[in-house]
Amino acid sequence: VNKNKIKEDLIGTWKLVGYYNDIEDPETGTNYHSLENGEILKFNIDGTFENYLDTISTDGTFLVNAESVLTMNFNPTATGNPSSTYINKINKLTDNELEFHCNQTDVMCDVYRYEKVTTP
């Protein structure tokens, strides 16, 4: 897998539309839970990202390796949140779909599903 190709495919604006976990939704009978007002995640070509949810915004830098591991380094926020690093495994990346989960083997992680809302 070409890490530069993965990074190129990430560039753009994505909206969180739902997530999968081990809890069954009683309405649908599946473990997929849709969201109407999910966060917006924008990946920029210069290796930075922006993250928006309601009136809260964060930003930072990101890297992708050849094993489809996405590392997001969040900058400290004006509200006092310290810097943090999230390491995620990309499960699916197409022209309009992105799915990833935390890259840990010892814990159960939700799989987050995004849809592309704009392209660069």
PDB file of C-alpha atoms in Angstrom:
ATOM      1  CA  VAL A   1       0.000   0.000   0.000  1.00  0.00           C
ATOM      2  CA  ASN A   2       1.349   3.420  -0.934  1.00  0.00           C
ATOM      3  CA  LYS A   3       1.169   5.729   2.089  1.00  0.00           C
ATOM      4  CA  ASN A   4       1.246   8.804  -0.175  1.00  0.00           C
ATOM      5  CA  LYS A   5      -1.822   7.495  -2.028  1.00  0.00           C
ATOM      6  CA  ILE A   6      -3.638   6.951   1.281  1.00  0.00           C
ATOM      7  CA  LYS A   7      -2.770  10.492   2.374  1.00  0.00           C
ATOM      8  CA  GLU A   8      -3.961  11.891  -0.980  1.00  0.00           C
ATOM      9  CA  ASP A   9      -7.271  10.033  -0.627  1.00  0.00           C
ATOM     10  CA  LEU A  10      -7.768  11.447   2.898  1.00  0.00           C
ATOM     11  CA  ILE A  11      -7.430  15.071   1.764  1.00  0.00           C
ATOM     12  CA  GLY A  12     -10.778  16.828   1.996  1.00  0.00           C
ATOM     13  CA  THR A  13     -13.624  17.325   4.424  1.00  0.00           C
ATOM     14  CA  TRP A  14     -15.357  14.375   6.086  1.00  0.00           C
ATOM     15  CA  LYS A  15     -18.480  14.214   8.249  1.00  0.00           C
ATOM     16  CA  LEU A  16     -18.977  11.572  10.941  1.00  0.00           C
ATOM     17  CA  VAL A  17     -22.228   9.821   9.970  1.00  0.00           C
ATOM     18  CA  GLY A  18     -22.169   6.863  12.354  1.00  0.00           C
ATOM     19  CA  TYR A  19     -20.231   4.242  14.222  1.00  0.00           C
ATOM     20  CA  TYR A  20     -20.136   0.488  14.840  1.00  0.00           C
ATOM     21  CA  ASN A  21     -19.698  -1.047  18.281  1.00  0.00           C
ATOM     22  CA  ASP A  22     -20.658  -4.222  20.138  1.00  0.00           C
ATOM     23  CA  ILE A  23     -24.033  -2.846  21.303  1.00  0.00           C
ATOM     24  CA  GLU A  24     -27.042  -3.729  19.171  1.00  0.00           C
ATOM     25  CA  ASP A  25     -29.356  -0.858  18.213  1.00  0.00           C
ATOM     26  CA  PRO A  26     -32.878  -1.981  19.244  1.00  0.00           C
ATOM     27  CA  GLU A  27     -34.463  -0.046  16.354  1.00  0.00           C
ATOM     28  CA  THR A  28     -32.331  -1.513  13.573  1.00  0.00           C
ATOM     29  CA  GLY A  29     -31.169  -4.802  15.082  1.00  0.00           C
ATOM     30  CA  THR A  30     -27.577  -4.045  14.010  1.00  0.00           C
ATOM     31  CA  ASN A  31     -24.490  -2.741  15.749  1.00  0.00           C
ATOM     32  CA  TYR A  32     -24.371   0.339  13.481  1.00  0.00           C
ATOM     33  CA  HIS A  33     -25.501   3.634  15.037  1.00  0.00           C
ATOM     34  CA  SER A  34     -26.139   6.579  12.712  1.00  0.00           C
ATOM     35  CA  LEU A  35     -25.519  10.184  13.722  1.00  0.00           C
ATOM     36  CA  GLU A  36     -27.200  13.300  12.370  1.00  0.00           C
ATOM     37  CA  ASN A  37     -24.875  15.971  13.745  1.00  0.00           C
ATOM     38  CA  GLY A  38     -21.492  14.285  13.687  1.00  0.00           C
ATOM     39  CA  GLU A  39     -18.172  16.057  13.818  1.00  0.00           C
ATOM     40  CA  ILE A  40     -16.461  17.476  10.744  1.00  0.00           C
ATOM     41  CA  LEU A  41     -12.882  16.357  10.098  1.00  0.00           C
ATOM     42  CA  LYS A  42     -10.845  18.186   7.465  1.00  0.00           C
ATOM     43  CA  PHE A  43      -7.509  16.793   6.262  1.00  0.00           C
ATOM     44  CA  ASN A  44      -5.274  19.324   4.485  1.00  0.00           C
ATOM     45  CA  ILE A  45      -2.607  18.582   1.902  1.00  0.00           C
ATOM     46  CA  ASP A  46       0.111  20.093   4.138  1.00  0.00           C
ATOM     47  CA  GLY A  47      -0.370  17.322   6.749  1.00  0.00           C
ATOM     48  CA  THR A  48      -2.572  19.353   9.087  1.00  0.00           C
ATOM     49  CA  PHE A  49      -6.151  18.670  10.104  1.00  0.00           C
ATOM     50  CA  GLU A  50      -9.056  20.545  11.618  1.00  0.00           C
ATOM     51  CA  ASN A  51     -11.824  19.007  13.703  1.00  0.00           C
ATOM     52  CA  TYR A  52     -15.183  20.672  14.393  1.00  0.00           C
ATOM     53  CA  LEU A  53     -18.115  19.659  16.575  1.00  0.00           C
ATOM     54  CA  ASP A  54     -20.758  22.273  17.282  1.00  0.00           C
ATOM     55  CA  THR A  55     -18.806  25.263  18.635  1.00  0.00           C
ATOM     56  CA  ILE A  56     -15.680  23.268  19.564  1.00  0.00           C
ATOM     57  CA  SER A  57     -12.747  23.138  17.184  1.00  0.00           C
ATOM     58  CA  THR A  58      -9.369  21.462  17.429  1.00  0.00           C
ATOM     59  CA  ASP A  59      -6.489  21.059  15.023  1.00  0.00           C
ATOM     60  CA  GLY A  60      -3.149  19.364  14.637  1.00  0.00           C
ATOM     61  CA  THR A  61      -1.018  17.306  12.288  1.00  0.00           C
ATOM     62  CA  PHE A  62      -1.465  13.833  10.843  1.00  0.00           C
ATOM     63  CA  LEU A  63       0.639  11.067   9.341  1.00  0.00           C
ATOM     64  CA  VAL A  64      -0.293   7.853   7.539  1.00  0.00           C
ATOM     65  CA  ASN A  65       1.996   4.862   7.191  1.00  0.00           C
ATOM     66  CA  ALA A  66       2.051   2.019   4.664  1.00  0.00           C
ATOM     67  CA  GLU A  67       0.022  -0.201   7.041  1.00  0.00           C
ATOM     68  CA  SER A  68      -2.887   2.305   6.905  1.00  0.00           C
ATOM     69  CA  VAL A  69      -2.246   3.574  10.419  1.00  0.00           C
ATOM     70  CA  LEU A  70      -3.427   7.163  10.831  1.00  0.00           C
ATOM     71  CA  THR A  71      -1.688   9.117  13.608  1.00  0.00           C
ATOM     72  CA  MET A  72      -3.367  12.374  14.610  1.00  0.00           C
ATOM     73  CA  ASN A  73      -1.439  14.763  16.865  1.00  0.00           C
ATOM     74  CA  PHE A  74      -3.860  17.267  18.407  1.00  0.00           C
ATOM     75  CA  ASN A  75      -2.564  20.700  19.410  1.00  0.00           C
ATOM     76  CA  PRO A  76      -3.487  22.066  22.847  1.00  0.00           C
ATOM     77  CA  THR A  77      -6.740  24.074  22.745  1.00  0.00           C
ATOM     78  CA  ALA A  78      -7.628  27.520  24.006  1.00  0.00           C
ATOM     79  CA  THR A  79      -9.997  25.841  26.482  1.00  0.00           C
ATOM     80  CA  GLY A  80      -7.047  24.236  28.233  1.00  0.00           C
ATOM     81  CA  ASN A  81      -7.162  20.730  26.750  1.00  0.00           C
ATOM     82  CA  PRO A  82      -3.594  19.388  26.531  1.00  0.00           C
ATOM     83  CA  SER A  83      -2.083  18.049  23.342  1.00  0.00           C
ATOM     84  CA  SER A  84      -2.891  14.427  22.590  1.00  0.00           C
ATOM     85  CA  THR A  85      -2.176  11.736  20.026  1.00  0.00           C
ATOM     86  CA  TYR A  86      -4.721   9.336  18.557  1.00  0.00           C
ATOM     87  CA  ILE A  87      -3.500   6.309  16.624  1.00  0.00           C
ATOM     88  CA  ASN A  88      -6.138   4.763  14.351  1.00  0.00           C
ATOM     89  CA  LYS A  89      -6.261   1.922  11.852  1.00  0.00           C
ATOM     90  CA  ILE A  90      -8.018   2.783   8.585  1.00  0.00           C
ATOM     91  CA  ASN A  91     -10.425  -0.038   7.690  1.00  0.00           C
ATOM     92  CA  LYS A  92     -11.906   1.499   4.565  1.00  0.00           C
ATOM     93  CA  LEU A  93     -11.020   4.471   2.386  1.00  0.00           C
ATOM     94  CA  THR A  94     -12.810   5.195  -0.887  1.00  0.00           C
ATOM     95  CA  ASP A  95     -13.631   8.375  -2.789  1.00  0.00           C
ATOM     96  CA  ASN A  96     -16.500   9.078  -0.392  1.00  0.00           C
ATOM     97  CA  GLU A  97     -16.174   6.732   2.613  1.00  0.00           C
ATOM     98  CA  LEU A  98     -13.693   6.576   5.484  1.00  0.00           C
ATOM     99  CA  GLU A  99     -13.798   4.114   8.370  1.00  0.00           C
ATOM    100  CA  PHE A 100     -11.252   3.764  11.145  1.00  0.00           C
ATOM    101  CA  HIS A 101     -10.872   2.487  14.700  1.00  0.00           C
ATOM    102  CA  CYS A 102      -8.249   2.878  17.431  1.00  0.00           C
ATOM    103  CA  ASN A 103      -5.104   0.890  16.719  1.00  0.00           C
ATOM    104  CA  GLN A 104      -5.022  -1.158  19.913  1.00  0.00           C
ATOM    105  CA  THR A 105      -5.384  -4.907  20.181  1.00  0.00           C
ATOM    106  CA  ASP A 106      -6.110  -5.062  23.906  1.00  0.00           C
ATOM    107  CA  VAL A 107      -9.279  -2.928  23.958  1.00  0.00           C
ATOM    108  CA  MET A 108     -12.585  -2.920  22.098  1.00  0.00           C
ATOM    109  CA  CYS A 109     -12.809   0.143  19.866  1.00  0.00           C
ATOM    110  CA  ASP A 110     -15.732   1.649  18.006  1.00  0.00           C
ATOM    111  CA  VAL A 111     -15.372   1.884  14.234  1.00  0.00           C
ATOM    112  CA  TYR A 112     -16.144   5.420  13.065  1.00  0.00           C
ATOM    113  CA  ARG A 113     -17.721   5.962   9.652  1.00  0.00           C
ATOM    114  CA  TYR A 114     -17.295   9.248   7.760  1.00  0.00           C
ATOM    115  CA  GLU A 115     -18.587  10.433   4.396  1.00  0.00           C
ATOM    116  CA  LYS A 116     -16.733  12.954   2.269  1.00  0.00           C
ATOM    117  CA  VAL A 117     -18.583  16.237   1.998  1.00  0.00           C
ATOM    118  CA  THR A 118     -16.119  18.200  -0.175  1.00  0.00           C
ATOM    119  CA  THR A 119     -12.936  17.589  -2.076  1.00  0.00           C
ATOM    120  CA  PRO A 120      -9.912  19.899  -2.123  1.00  0.00           C
TER     121      PRO A 120
END
